[in-house]
């Protein structure tokens, strides 16, 4: 389970990096349109993908990480902090549509999400194997 925790946490961090790449791609694609005076009638696909990853994929991965941390007996604190950071991130995204400068906080919080995911990996990697209070049951060899 600890390996699963590490893999899912790395995937979360990588998904945030992918989101950054998608939004950069979106903006660099839109700038020439703005310079020529053409406004797109609908959001570019890359912007939609940025939103889908942030609204659906990452929250599902964080919830999976939370469940994994319970079974792994390690990393629960980091998974809970990560859940909070993702909830803040989604709130900042919606707020940024009303107040543009909040978008800067949204971008900065992305680094928090990456850091929390990777700190969780480190914590799980260095967590003790024995969990106090759990019963070790001997099973017959098969």
Coordinates of C-alpha atoms in Angstrom, one line a residue, residues 73 130-136:
X73 CA -1.0 3.4 8.0
X130 CA 5.3 -1.3 12.7
X131 CA 2.2 0.6 13.5
X132 CA 1.5 0.8 17.3
X133 CA -1.9 -0.6 18.3
X134 CA -2.2 -3.0 15.4
X135 CA -2.4 -6.7 16.1
X136 CA 0.0 -9.0 14.3

